[in-house]
Amino acid sequence: AATFAALCVVAVAFVPAAEAGLATLLAASAVLGFLLFALQPLYQATIAEYSPPDDRGLSYGYTYLASFGIGATGAAIAGFLLSAVGTDGTFLALAVFPAIGAVLALSLARSWVGGTGV
């Protein structure tokens, strides 16, 4: 959940960072890259922990379908948002997706810790 929350912060701060100059933009881009690559092991560990052993391969397949198949539409969505609401609005709207991920991660962690399991 912390990584998703950090992605929200970076998405909201990205436009001001870009307007502040090249060094700030590069720093924000480096943080964004680090956070995106930090998500991959979290995805793998979450699937391994919460999916039934017999369906684990299918769970990994659905995860990669969502990441690379459905996720490829992100460029089209961002392009539409850019033309509709501008740069600031686009990054604010894109911050909603990791916010949803943070909420889902917290609810999953709480259900697991609370003993209800999956």
mmCIF file with all atom_site columns, C-alpha atoms in Angstrom, residues 4-87:
data_model
loop_
_atom_site.group_PDB
_atom_site.id
_atom_site.type_symbol
_atom_site.label_atom_id
_atom_site.label_alt_id
_atom_site.label_comp_id
_atom_site.label_asym_id
_atom_site.label_entity_id
_atom_site.label_seq_id
_atom_site.pdbx_PDB_ins_code
_atom_site.Cartn_x
_atom_site.Cartn_y
_atom_site.Cartn_z
_atom_site.occupancy
_atom_site.B_iso_or_equiv
_atom_site.pdbx_formal_charge
_atom_site.auth_seq_id
_atom_site.auth_comp_id
_atom_site.auth_asym_id
_atom_site.auth_atom_id
_atom_site.pdbx_PDB_model_num
ATOM 1  C CA . PHE A 1 4  ? 0.894  2.724   -4.306  1.00 0.00 ? 4  PHE A CA 1
ATOM 2  C CA . ALA A 1 5  ? 0.555  5.768   -2.053  1.00 0.00 ? 5  ALA A CA 1
ATOM 3  C CA . ALA A 1 6  ? 4.024  6.919   -3.090  1.00 0.00 ? 6  ALA A CA 1
ATOM 4  C CA . LEU A 1 7  ? 3.005  6.530   -6.744  1.00 0.00 ? 7  LEU A CA 1
ATOM 5  C CA . CYS A 1 8  ? 0.044  8.833   -6.064  1.00 0.00 ? 8  CYS A CA 1
ATOM 6  C CA . VAL A 1 9  ? 2.374  11.442  -4.604  1.00 0.00 ? 9  VAL A CA 1
ATOM 7  C CA . VAL A 1 10 ? 4.766  11.204  -7.547  1.00 0.00 ? 10 VAL A CA 1
ATOM 8  C CA . ALA A 1 11 ? 1.904  11.480  -10.052 1.00 0.00 ? 11 ALA A CA 1
ATOM 9  C CA . VAL A 1 12 ? 0.572  14.615  -8.377  1.00 0.00 ? 12 VAL A CA 1
ATOM 10 C CA . ALA A 1 13 ? 4.057  16.119  -7.986  1.00 0.00 ? 13 ALA A CA 1
ATOM 11 C CA . PHE A 1 14 ? 5.237  15.230  -11.501 1.00 0.00 ? 14 PHE A CA 1
ATOM 12 C CA . VAL A 1 15 ? 3.923  18.334  -13.294 1.00 0.00 ? 15 VAL A CA 1
ATOM 13 C CA . PRO A 1 16 ? 5.338  20.818  -10.759 1.00 0.00 ? 16 PRO A CA 1
ATOM 14 C CA . ALA A 1 17 ? 8.613  18.885  -10.866 1.00 0.00 ? 17 ALA A CA 1
ATOM 15 C CA . ALA A 1 18 ? 8.697  19.129  -14.660 1.00 0.00 ? 18 ALA A CA 1
ATOM 16 C CA . GLU A 1 19 ? 8.038  22.852  -14.528 1.00 0.00 ? 19 GLU A CA 1
ATOM 17 C CA . ALA A 1 20 ? 10.799 23.367  -11.936 1.00 0.00 ? 20 ALA A CA 1
ATOM 18 C CA . GLY A 1 21 ? 13.544 22.344  -14.347 1.00 0.00 ? 21 GLY A CA 1
ATOM 19 C CA . LEU A 1 22 ? 15.434 19.450  -15.833 1.00 0.00 ? 22 LEU A CA 1
ATOM 20 C CA . ALA A 1 23 ? 17.147 18.301  -12.626 1.00 0.00 ? 23 ALA A CA 1
ATOM 21 C CA . THR A 1 24 ? 13.862 18.112  -10.729 1.00 0.00 ? 24 THR A CA 1
ATOM 22 C CA . LEU A 1 25 ? 12.181 16.329  -13.635 1.00 0.00 ? 25 LEU A CA 1
ATOM 23 C CA . LEU A 1 26 ? 14.988 13.762  -13.763 1.00 0.00 ? 26 LEU A CA 1
ATOM 24 C CA . ALA A 1 27 ? 14.749 13.214  -10.004 1.00 0.00 ? 27 ALA A CA 1
ATOM 25 C CA . ALA A 1 28 ? 10.972 12.731  -10.177 1.00 0.00 ? 28 ALA A CA 1
ATOM 26 C CA . SER A 1 29 ? 11.407 10.360  -13.129 1.00 0.00 ? 29 SER A CA 1
ATOM 27 C CA . ALA A 1 30 ? 14.006 8.341   -11.218 1.00 0.00 ? 30 ALA A CA 1
ATOM 28 C CA . VAL A 1 31 ? 11.679 8.020   -8.224  1.00 0.00 ? 31 VAL A CA 1
ATOM 29 C CA . LEU A 1 32 ? 8.818  7.019   -10.530 1.00 0.00 ? 32 LEU A CA 1
ATOM 30 C CA . GLY A 1 33 ? 10.979 4.357   -12.198 1.00 0.00 ? 33 GLY A CA 1
ATOM 31 C CA . PHE A 1 34 ? 12.119 2.994   -8.847  1.00 0.00 ? 34 PHE A CA 1
ATOM 32 C CA . LEU A 1 35 ? 8.549  2.752   -7.571  1.00 0.00 ? 35 LEU A CA 1
ATOM 33 C CA . LEU A 1 36 ? 7.276  1.070   -10.725 1.00 0.00 ? 36 LEU A CA 1
ATOM 34 C CA . PHE A 1 37 ? 10.030 -1.540  -10.578 1.00 0.00 ? 37 PHE A CA 1
ATOM 35 C CA . ALA A 1 38 ? 9.390  -1.986  -6.840  1.00 0.00 ? 38 ALA A CA 1
ATOM 36 C CA . LEU A 1 39 ? 5.824  -3.057  -7.604  1.00 0.00 ? 39 LEU A CA 1
ATOM 37 C CA . GLN A 1 40 ? 6.824  -6.159  -9.560  1.00 0.00 ? 40 GLN A CA 1
ATOM 38 C CA . PRO A 1 41 ? 8.124  -8.189  -6.593  1.00 0.00 ? 41 PRO A CA 1
ATOM 39 C CA . LEU A 1 42 ? 5.094  -7.073  -4.591  1.00 0.00 ? 42 LEU A CA 1
ATOM 40 C CA . TYR A 1 43 ? 2.778  -8.389  -7.310  1.00 0.00 ? 43 TYR A CA 1
ATOM 41 C CA . GLN A 1 44 ? 4.639  -11.696 -7.392  1.00 0.00 ? 44 GLN A CA 1
ATOM 42 C CA . ALA A 1 45 ? 4.593  -12.099 -3.613  1.00 0.00 ? 45 ALA A CA 1
ATOM 43 C CA . THR A 1 46 ? 0.911  -11.181 -3.386  1.00 0.00 ? 46 THR A CA 1
ATOM 44 C CA . ILE A 1 47 ? -0.076 -13.739 -5.998  1.00 0.00 ? 47 ILE A CA 1
ATOM 45 C CA . ALA A 1 48 ? 2.059  -16.414 -4.346  1.00 0.00 ? 48 ALA A CA 1
ATOM 46 C CA . GLU A 1 49 ? 0.541  -15.663 -0.945  1.00 0.00 ? 49 GLU A CA 1
ATOM 47 C CA . TYR A 1 50 ? -3.136 -15.221 -1.771  1.00 0.00 ? 50 TYR A CA 1
ATOM 48 C CA . SER A 1 51 ? -3.836 -17.500 -4.738  1.00 0.00 ? 51 SER A CA 1
ATOM 49 C CA . PRO A 1 52 ? -4.680 -21.185 -4.412  1.00 0.00 ? 52 PRO A CA 1
ATOM 50 C CA . PRO A 1 53 ? -1.742 -23.393 -5.445  1.00 0.00 ? 53 PRO A CA 1
ATOM 51 C CA . ASP A 1 54 ? -3.716 -25.079 -8.232  1.00 0.00 ? 54 ASP A CA 1
ATOM 52 C CA . ASP A 1 55 ? -4.657 -21.732 -9.775  1.00 0.00 ? 55 ASP A CA 1
ATOM 53 C CA . ARG A 1 56 ? -1.395 -19.878 -9.237  1.00 0.00 ? 56 ARG A CA 1
ATOM 54 C CA . GLY A 1 57 ? -0.239 -20.103 -12.863 1.00 0.00 ? 57 GLY A CA 1
ATOM 55 C CA . LEU A 1 58 ? -3.586 -18.794 -14.045 1.00 0.00 ? 58 LEU A CA 1
ATOM 56 C CA . SER A 1 59 ? -3.339 -15.962 -11.509 1.00 0.00 ? 59 SER A CA 1
ATOM 57 C CA . TYR A 1 60 ? 0.078  -14.976 -12.838 1.00 0.00 ? 60 TYR A CA 1
ATOM 58 C CA . GLY A 1 61 ? -1.301 -15.110 -16.374 1.00 0.00 ? 61 GLY A CA 1
ATOM 59 C CA . TYR A 1 62 ? -4.199 -12.801 -15.522 1.00 0.00 ? 62 TYR A CA 1
ATOM 60 C CA . THR A 1 63 ? -1.797 -10.404 -13.808 1.00 0.00 ? 63 THR A CA 1
ATOM 61 C CA . TYR A 1 64 ? 0.400  -10.150 -16.884 1.00 0.00 ? 64 TYR A CA 1
ATOM 62 C CA . LEU A 1 65 ? -2.643 -9.839  -19.141 1.00 0.00 ? 65 LEU A CA 1
ATOM 63 C CA . ALA A 1 66 ? -3.802 -6.895  -17.050 1.00 0.00 ? 66 ALA A CA 1
ATOM 64 C CA . SER A 1 67 ? -0.329 -5.337  -16.966 1.00 0.00 ? 67 SER A CA 1
ATOM 65 C CA . PHE A 1 68 ? 0.625  -5.675  -20.598 1.00 0.00 ? 68 PHE A CA 1
ATOM 66 C CA . GLY A 1 69 ? -2.643 -6.327  -22.414 1.00 0.00 ? 69 GLY A CA 1
ATOM 67 C CA . ILE A 1 70 ? -5.156 -4.049  -20.778 1.00 0.00 ? 70 ILE A CA 1
ATOM 68 C CA . GLY A 1 71 ? -2.421 -1.744  -19.472 1.00 0.00 ? 71 GLY A CA 1
ATOM 69 C CA . ALA A 1 72 ? -1.446 -0.904  -23.044 1.00 0.00 ? 72 ALA A CA 1
ATOM 70 C CA . THR A 1 73 ? -4.620 1.159   -23.295 1.00 0.00 ? 73 THR A CA 1
ATOM 71 C CA . GLY A 1 74 ? -3.088 3.533   -20.748 1.00 0.00 ? 74 GLY A CA 1
ATOM 72 C CA . ALA A 1 75 ? -1.438 5.590   -23.478 1.00 0.00 ? 75 ALA A CA 1
ATOM 73 C CA . ALA A 1 76 ? -4.772 6.099   -25.223 1.00 0.00 ? 76 ALA A CA 1
ATOM 74 C CA . ILE A 1 77 ? -6.467 7.027   -21.955 1.00 0.00 ? 77 ILE A CA 1
ATOM 75 C CA . ALA A 1 78 ? -3.675 9.461   -21.072 1.00 0.00 ? 78 ALA A CA 1
ATOM 76 C CA . GLY A 1 79 ? -3.847 11.009  -24.542 1.00 0.00 ? 79 GLY A CA 1
ATOM 77 C CA . PHE A 1 80 ? -7.593 11.497  -24.239 1.00 0.00 ? 80 PHE A CA 1
ATOM 78 C CA . LEU A 1 81 ? -7.233 13.009  -20.770 1.00 0.00 ? 81 LEU A CA 1
ATOM 79 C CA . LEU A 1 82 ? -4.456 15.301  -21.958 1.00 0.00 ? 82 LEU A CA 1
ATOM 80 C CA . SER A 1 83 ? -6.653 16.726  -24.691 1.00 0.00 ? 83 SER A CA 1
ATOM 81 C CA . ALA A 1 84 ? -9.701 16.932  -22.408 1.00 0.00 ? 84 ALA A CA 1
ATOM 82 C CA . VAL A 1 85 ? -8.339 18.279  -19.121 1.00 0.00 ? 85 VAL A CA 1
ATOM 83 C CA . GLY A 1 86 ? -4.729 19.334  -19.759 1.00 0.00 ? 86 GLY A CA 1
ATOM 84 C CA . THR A 1 87 ? -1.496 18.213  -18.174 1.00 0.00 ? 87 THR A CA 1
#
